């Protein structure tokens, strides 16, 4: 199995420098990773660095807490696409979800989806902050919004993906939405477990850098 084709190579720390992004893109290109996932301020740089490769550029939006106004998310998403982003990862408004303000959660996602046209939208639902019923509801809203992926975690909360949570998501969305497992996936063996239960993308940090990612 070629794990590299599942990897979103991710660097989202607030202290990431231009040199860090250059190194990230070089490693992603060398290993044939599917995408790099970065903050929107570095999209232009990453797009230039990856211009002659198959590696996509993914930008996070409303990151990391998702609690800003929908109009702000829409503006940031449009700017990221204009700068060259191929995919958008947005964080839902977790407070709205917990308030059971489901109409606002749906509008938040749908407005971003509309703004980016045919570009891929992954919606980060931050599973460590939600109970099972809230995870299911978030997935149902994502179905209504016709998103492309549900992503488990931002990497900035208490914990990330678990096999149990991914199975709950998969049972809810079936094959209608793909799944990106994120946070804490540090080796090939763990990544393969998620792929085996139906995950289509793995968000992996630079801890993957020195590891062999292609396994027969």
mmCIF file of C-alpha atoms in Angstrom:
data_model
loop_
_atom_site.group_PDB
_atom_site.id
_atom_site.type_symbol
_atom_site.label_atom_id
_atom_site.label_comp_id
_atom_site.label_asym_id
_atom_site.label_seq_id
_atom_site.Cartn_x
_atom_site.Cartn_y
_atom_site.Cartn_z
ATOM 1 C CA UNK A 1 0.000 0.000 0.000
ATOM 2 C CA UNK A 2 1.304 3.439 -0.964
ATOM 3 C CA UNK A 3 0.517 5.427 2.167
ATOM 4 C CA UNK A 4 1.957 8.618 0.661
ATOM 5 C CA UNK A 5 -1.090 9.130 -1.568
ATOM 6 C CA UNK A 6 -3.281 9.452 1.544
ATOM 7 C CA UNK A 7 -1.169 12.041 3.337
ATOM 8 C CA UNK A 8 -2.020 15.680 3.919
ATOM 9 C CA UNK A 9 1.379 16.846 5.178
ATOM 10 C CA UNK A 10 0.466 19.404 7.799
ATOM 11 C CA UNK A 11 2.171 22.363 9.460
ATOM 12 C CA UNK A 12 -0.122 24.808 11.250
ATOM 13 C CA UNK A 13 1.809 26.107 14.250
ATOM 14 C CA UNK A 14 1.756 29.891 14.717
ATOM 15 C CA UNK A 15 5.565 29.991 14.769
ATOM 16 C CA UNK A 16 6.004 28.303 11.383
ATOM 17 C CA UNK A 17 8.498 30.254 9.283
ATOM 18 C CA UNK A 18 8.913 30.558 5.532
ATOM 19 C CA UNK A 19 11.879 28.188 5.832
ATOM 20 C CA UNK A 20 9.619 25.647 7.554
ATOM 21 C CA UNK A 21 7.087 25.883 4.724
ATOM 22 C CA UNK A 22 9.824 25.471 2.120
ATOM 23 C CA UNK A 23 11.031 22.330 3.905
ATOM 24 C CA UNK A 24 7.451 21.046 4.219
ATOM 25 C CA UNK A 25 6.800 21.441 0.504
ATOM 26 C CA UNK A 26 10.144 19.898 -0.445
ATOM 27 C CA UNK A 27 9.447 16.815 1.685
ATOM 28 C CA UNK A 28 5.883 16.528 0.412
ATOM 29 C CA UNK A 29 7.024 16.716 -3.206
ATOM 30 C CA UNK A 30 9.876 14.257 -2.658
ATOM 31 C CA UNK A 31 7.581 11.691 -1.010
ATOM 32 C CA UNK A 32 4.624 12.186 -3.343
ATOM 33 C CA UNK A 33 2.247 13.245 -0.570
ATOM 34 C CA UNK A 34 -1.258 14.115 -1.701
ATOM 35 C CA UNK A 35 -1.279 17.628 -0.243
ATOM 36 C CA UNK A 36 0.305 20.084 2.131
ATOM 37 C CA UNK A 37 -2.009 21.645 4.704
ATOM 38 C CA UNK A 38 -0.986 25.127 5.832
ATOM 39 C CA UNK A 39 -2.254 28.443 7.129
ATOM 40 C CA UNK A 40 -3.662 30.754 4.469
ATOM 41 C CA UNK A 41 -0.813 33.290 4.693
ATOM 42 C CA UNK A 42 1.528 30.717 3.120
ATOM 43 C CA UNK A 43 -0.689 29.553 0.251
ATOM 44 C CA UNK A 44 1.032 31.718 -2.367
ATOM 45 C CA UNK A 45 4.467 30.474 -1.342
ATOM 46 C CA UNK A 46 3.410 26.820 -1.261
ATOM 47 C CA UNK A 47 1.700 27.077 -4.644
ATOM 48 C CA UNK A 48 4.891 28.416 -6.193
ATOM 49 C CA UNK A 49 7.014 25.704 -4.590
ATOM 50 C CA UNK A 50 4.698 22.892 -5.702
ATOM 51 C CA UNK A 51 3.898 24.253 -9.161
ATOM 52 C CA UNK A 52 5.591 21.420 -11.054
ATOM 53 C CA UNK A 53 4.391 18.611 -8.804
ATOM 54 C CA UNK A 54 1.150 16.699 -8.249
ATOM 55 C CA UNK A 55 0.982 17.726 -4.575
ATOM 56 C CA UNK A 56 -2.047 19.894 -3.794
ATOM 57 C CA UNK A 57 -2.213 22.942 -1.543
ATOM 58 C CA UNK A 58 -4.786 22.871 1.242
ATOM 59 C CA UNK A 59 -5.521 25.939 3.368
ATOM 60 C CA UNK A 60 -7.236 25.977 6.761
ATOM 61 C CA UNK A 61 -10.053 28.483 7.310
ATOM 62 C CA UNK A 62 -11.564 29.714 10.567
ATOM 63 C CA UNK A 63 -8.674 28.059 12.297
ATOM 64 C CA UNK A 64 -8.295 26.709 14.895
ATOM 65 C CA UNK A 65 -11.509 27.430 16.829
ATOM 66 C CA UNK A 66 -14.145 28.041 14.146
ATOM 67 C CA UNK A 67 -15.910 30.695 16.185
ATOM 68 C CA UNK A 68 -15.455 33.729 13.946
ATOM 69 C CA UNK A 69 -18.243 35.191 11.824
ATOM 70 C CA UNK A 70 -19.296 33.260 8.746
ATOM 71 C CA UNK A 71 -18.522 36.287 6.566
ATOM 72 C CA UNK A 72 -14.933 36.206 7.826
ATOM 73 C CA UNK A 73 -14.612 32.532 6.913
ATOM 74 C CA UNK A 74 -16.044 33.200 3.462
ATOM 75 C CA UNK A 75 -13.593 36.047 2.836
ATOM 76 C CA UNK A 76 -10.621 33.985 4.026
ATOM 77 C CA UNK A 77 -11.693 31.028 1.887
ATOM 78 C CA UNK A 78 -12.081 33.178 -1.228
ATOM 79 C CA UNK A 79 -8.667 34.734 -0.667
ATOM 80 C CA UNK A 80 -7.036 31.321 -0.196
ATOM 81 C CA UNK A 81 -8.561 30.068 -3.439
ATOM 82 C CA UNK A 82 -7.433 33.242 -5.223
ATOM 83 C CA UNK A 83 -3.902 32.648 -3.931
ATOM 84 C CA UNK A 84 -3.932 29.128 -5.349
ATOM 85 C CA UNK A 85 -5.397 26.760 -2.755
ATOM 86 C CA UNK A 86 -6.808 23.560 -4.211
ATOM 87 C CA UNK A 87 -8.673 22.556 -1.047
ATOM 88 C CA UNK A 88 -10.167 24.256 1.999
ATOM 89 C CA UNK A 89 -10.314 22.827 5.534
ATOM 90 C CA UNK A 90 -12.785 24.818 7.655
ATOM 91 C CA UNK A 91 -13.601 24.451 11.339
ATOM 92 C CA UNK A 92 -17.276 24.348 12.273
ATOM 93 C CA UNK A 93 -18.695 26.711 14.883
ATOM 94 C CA UNK A 94 -18.633 24.252 17.779
ATOM 95 C CA UNK A 95 -20.448 26.672 20.085
ATOM 96 C CA UNK A 96 -23.367 26.895 17.656
ATOM 97 C CA UNK A 97 -23.501 23.109 17.430
ATOM 98 C CA UNK A 98 -23.544 22.718 21.201
ATOM 99 C CA UNK A 99 -26.231 25.421 21.390
ATOM 100 C CA UNK A 100 -28.274 23.292 18.979
ATOM 101 C CA UNK A 101 -28.323 26.213 16.582
ATOM 102 C CA UNK A 102 -28.135 23.804 13.697
ATOM 103 C CA UNK A 103 -29.425 26.305 11.116
ATOM 104 C CA UNK A 104 -26.421 28.569 11.769
ATOM 105 C CA UNK A 105 -24.001 25.641 11.620
ATOM 106 C CA UNK A 106 -25.432 24.626 8.252
ATOM 107 C CA UNK A 107 -25.305 28.198 6.931
ATOM 108 C CA UNK A 108 -21.698 28.577 8.088
ATOM 109 C CA UNK A 109 -20.637 25.511 6.120
ATOM 110 C CA UNK A 110 -22.879 26.110 3.103
ATOM 111 C CA UNK A 111 -21.713 29.700 2.632
ATOM 112 C CA UNK A 112 -18.078 28.595 2.513
ATOM 113 C CA UNK A 113 -18.953 25.735 0.172
ATOM 114 C CA UNK A 114 -20.730 28.149 -2.160
ATOM 115 C CA UNK A 115 -17.821 30.604 -2.020
ATOM 116 C CA UNK A 116 -15.201 28.092 -3.156
ATOM 117 C CA UNK A 117 -17.152 26.590 -6.044
ATOM 118 C CA UNK A 118 -15.863 23.228 -7.200
ATOM 119 C CA UNK A 119 -12.849 23.173 -4.861
ATOM 120 C CA UNK A 120 -12.658 20.428 -2.223
ATOM 121 C CA UNK A 121 -14.135 21.327 1.178
ATOM 122 C CA UNK A 122 -13.175 19.430 4.321
ATOM 123 C CA UNK A 123 -15.120 20.293 7.463
ATOM 124 C CA UNK A 124 -13.295 19.902 10.780
ATOM 125 C CA UNK A 125 -15.792 18.856 13.459
ATOM 126 C CA UNK A 126 -13.347 18.618 16.418
ATOM 127 C CA UNK A 127 -14.458 15.232 17.736
ATOM 128 C CA UNK A 128 -12.763 15.516 21.140
ATOM 129 C CA UNK A 129 -15.160 18.358 22.029
ATOM 130 C CA UNK A 130 -18.306 16.449 21.046
ATOM 131 C CA UNK A 131 -20.294 13.557 22.462
ATOM 132 C CA UNK A 132 -21.543 10.764 20.215
ATOM 133 C CA UNK A 133 -24.891 12.415 19.465
ATOM 134 C CA UNK A 134 -23.178 15.702 18.612
ATOM 135 C CA UNK A 135 -20.759 13.912 16.280
ATOM 136 C CA UNK A 136 -23.682 12.276 14.494
ATOM 137 C CA UNK A 137 -25.522 15.602 14.228
ATOM 138 C CA UNK A 138 -22.431 17.331 12.846
ATOM 139 C CA UNK A 139 -22.146 14.593 10.228
ATOM 140 C CA UNK A 140 -25.827 14.960 9.285
ATOM 141 C CA UNK A 141 -25.353 18.706 8.805
ATOM 142 C CA UNK A 142 -22.319 18.033 6.610
ATOM 143 C CA UNK A 143 -24.455 15.694 4.521
ATOM 144 C CA UNK A 144 -27.034 18.464 4.083
ATOM 145 C CA UNK A 145 -24.261 20.888 3.067
ATOM 146 C CA UNK A 146 -22.833 18.478 0.468
ATOM 147 C CA UNK A 147 -19.275 18.765 1.753
ATOM 148 C CA UNK A 148 -16.521 16.577 0.331
ATOM 149 C CA UNK A 149 -14.810 15.420 3.535
ATOM 150 C CA UNK A 150 -15.357 15.343 7.266
ATOM 151 C CA UNK A 151 -12.096 15.887 9.112
ATOM 152 C CA UNK A 152 -11.919 14.704 12.683
ATOM 153 C CA UNK A 153 -9.701 17.272 14.366
ATOM 154 C CA UNK A 154 -7.758 20.522 14.149
ATOM 155 C CA UNK A 155 -4.792 19.312 16.196
ATOM 156 C CA UNK A 156 -5.380 22.173 18.631
ATOM 157 C CA UNK A 157 -7.836 20.480 20.980
ATOM 158 C CA UNK A 158 -7.622 17.800 23.676
ATOM 159 C CA UNK A 159 -7.112 14.886 21.313
ATOM 160 C CA UNK A 160 -7.670 13.749 17.771
ATOM 161 C CA UNK A 161 -9.039 10.885 15.740
ATOM 162 C CA UNK A 162 -9.839 7.498 17.203
ATOM 163 C CA UNK A 163 -10.866 4.363 15.368
ATOM 164 C CA UNK A 164 -14.144 4.349 17.314
ATOM 165 C CA UNK A 165 -15.023 7.903 16.280
ATOM 166 C CA UNK A 166 -14.157 7.248 12.644
ATOM 167 C CA UNK A 167 -16.465 4.212 12.665
ATOM 168 C CA UNK A 168 -19.296 6.419 14.011
ATOM 169 C CA UNK A 169 -18.694 8.957 11.242
ATOM 170 C CA UNK A 170 -18.507 6.250 8.591
ATOM 171 C CA UNK A 171 -21.734 4.645 9.780
ATOM 172 C CA UNK A 172 -23.490 8.032 9.587
ATOM 173 C CA UNK A 173 -22.236 9.296 6.228
ATOM 174 C CA UNK A 174 -21.652 5.912 4.559
ATOM 175 C CA UNK A 175 -20.042 6.596 1.165
ATOM 176 C CA UNK A 176 -21.608 10.028 0.665
ATOM 177 C CA UNK A 177 -18.757 11.945 2.338
ATOM 178 C CA UNK A 178 -15.105 10.973 2.599
ATOM 179 C CA UNK A 179 -13.224 11.044 5.895
ATOM 180 C CA UNK A 180 -9.914 12.637 6.833
ATOM 181 C CA UNK A 181 -8.432 11.320 10.085
ATOM 182 C CA UNK A 182 -6.371 13.948 11.855
ATOM 183 C CA UNK A 183 -4.099 14.393 14.877
ATOM 184 C CA UNK A 184 -1.895 11.835 16.589
ATOM 185 C CA UNK A 185 -1.298 9.605 13.560
ATOM 186 C CA UNK A 186 2.472 9.325 13.701
ATOM 187 C CA UNK A 187 3.388 6.130 11.870
ATOM 188 C CA UNK A 188 2.525 3.907 8.943
ATOM 189 C CA UNK A 189 0.975 1.204 11.090
ATOM 190 C CA UNK A 190 -1.557 3.573 12.657
ATOM 191 C CA UNK A 191 -2.338 5.220 9.326
ATOM 192 C CA UNK A 192 -3.050 1.848 7.750
ATOM 193 C CA UNK A 193 -5.557 0.975 10.490
ATOM 194 C CA UNK A 194 -7.552 4.079 9.617
ATOM 195 C CA UNK A 195 -7.357 3.409 5.895
ATOM 196 C CA UNK A 196 -8.572 -0.146 6.474
ATOM 197 C CA UNK A 197 -11.800 1.140 8.064
ATOM 198 C CA UNK A 198 -12.546 3.553 5.238
ATOM 199 C CA UNK A 199 -10.530 6.740 5.726
ATOM 200 C CA UNK A 200 -9.588 8.468 2.458
ATOM 201 C CA UNK A 201 -7.060 10.966 3.795
ATOM 202 C CA UNK A 202 -4.637 11.143 6.724
ATOM 203 C CA UNK A 203 -3.510 14.466 8.193
ATOM 204 C CA UNK A 204 0.075 13.846 9.290
ATOM 205 C CA UNK A 205 2.520 16.281 10.852
ATOM 206 C CA UNK A 206 6.228 16.637 10.197
ATOM 207 C CA UNK A 207 6.795 13.706 12.574
ATOM 208 C CA UNK A 208 6.333 11.630 9.421
ATOM 209 C CA UNK A 209 9.362 13.351 7.879
ATOM 210 C CA UNK A 210 12.004 10.704 8.583
ATOM 211 C CA UNK A 211 9.691 7.735 8.209
ATOM 212 C CA UNK A 212 9.300 5.526 5.168
ATOM 213 C CA UNK A 213 5.767 6.093 3.885
ATOM 214 C CA UNK A 214 5.530 3.527 1.096
ATOM 215 C CA UNK A 215 4.866 -0.004 2.236
ATOM 216 C CA UNK A 216 4.332 -3.035 0.053
#
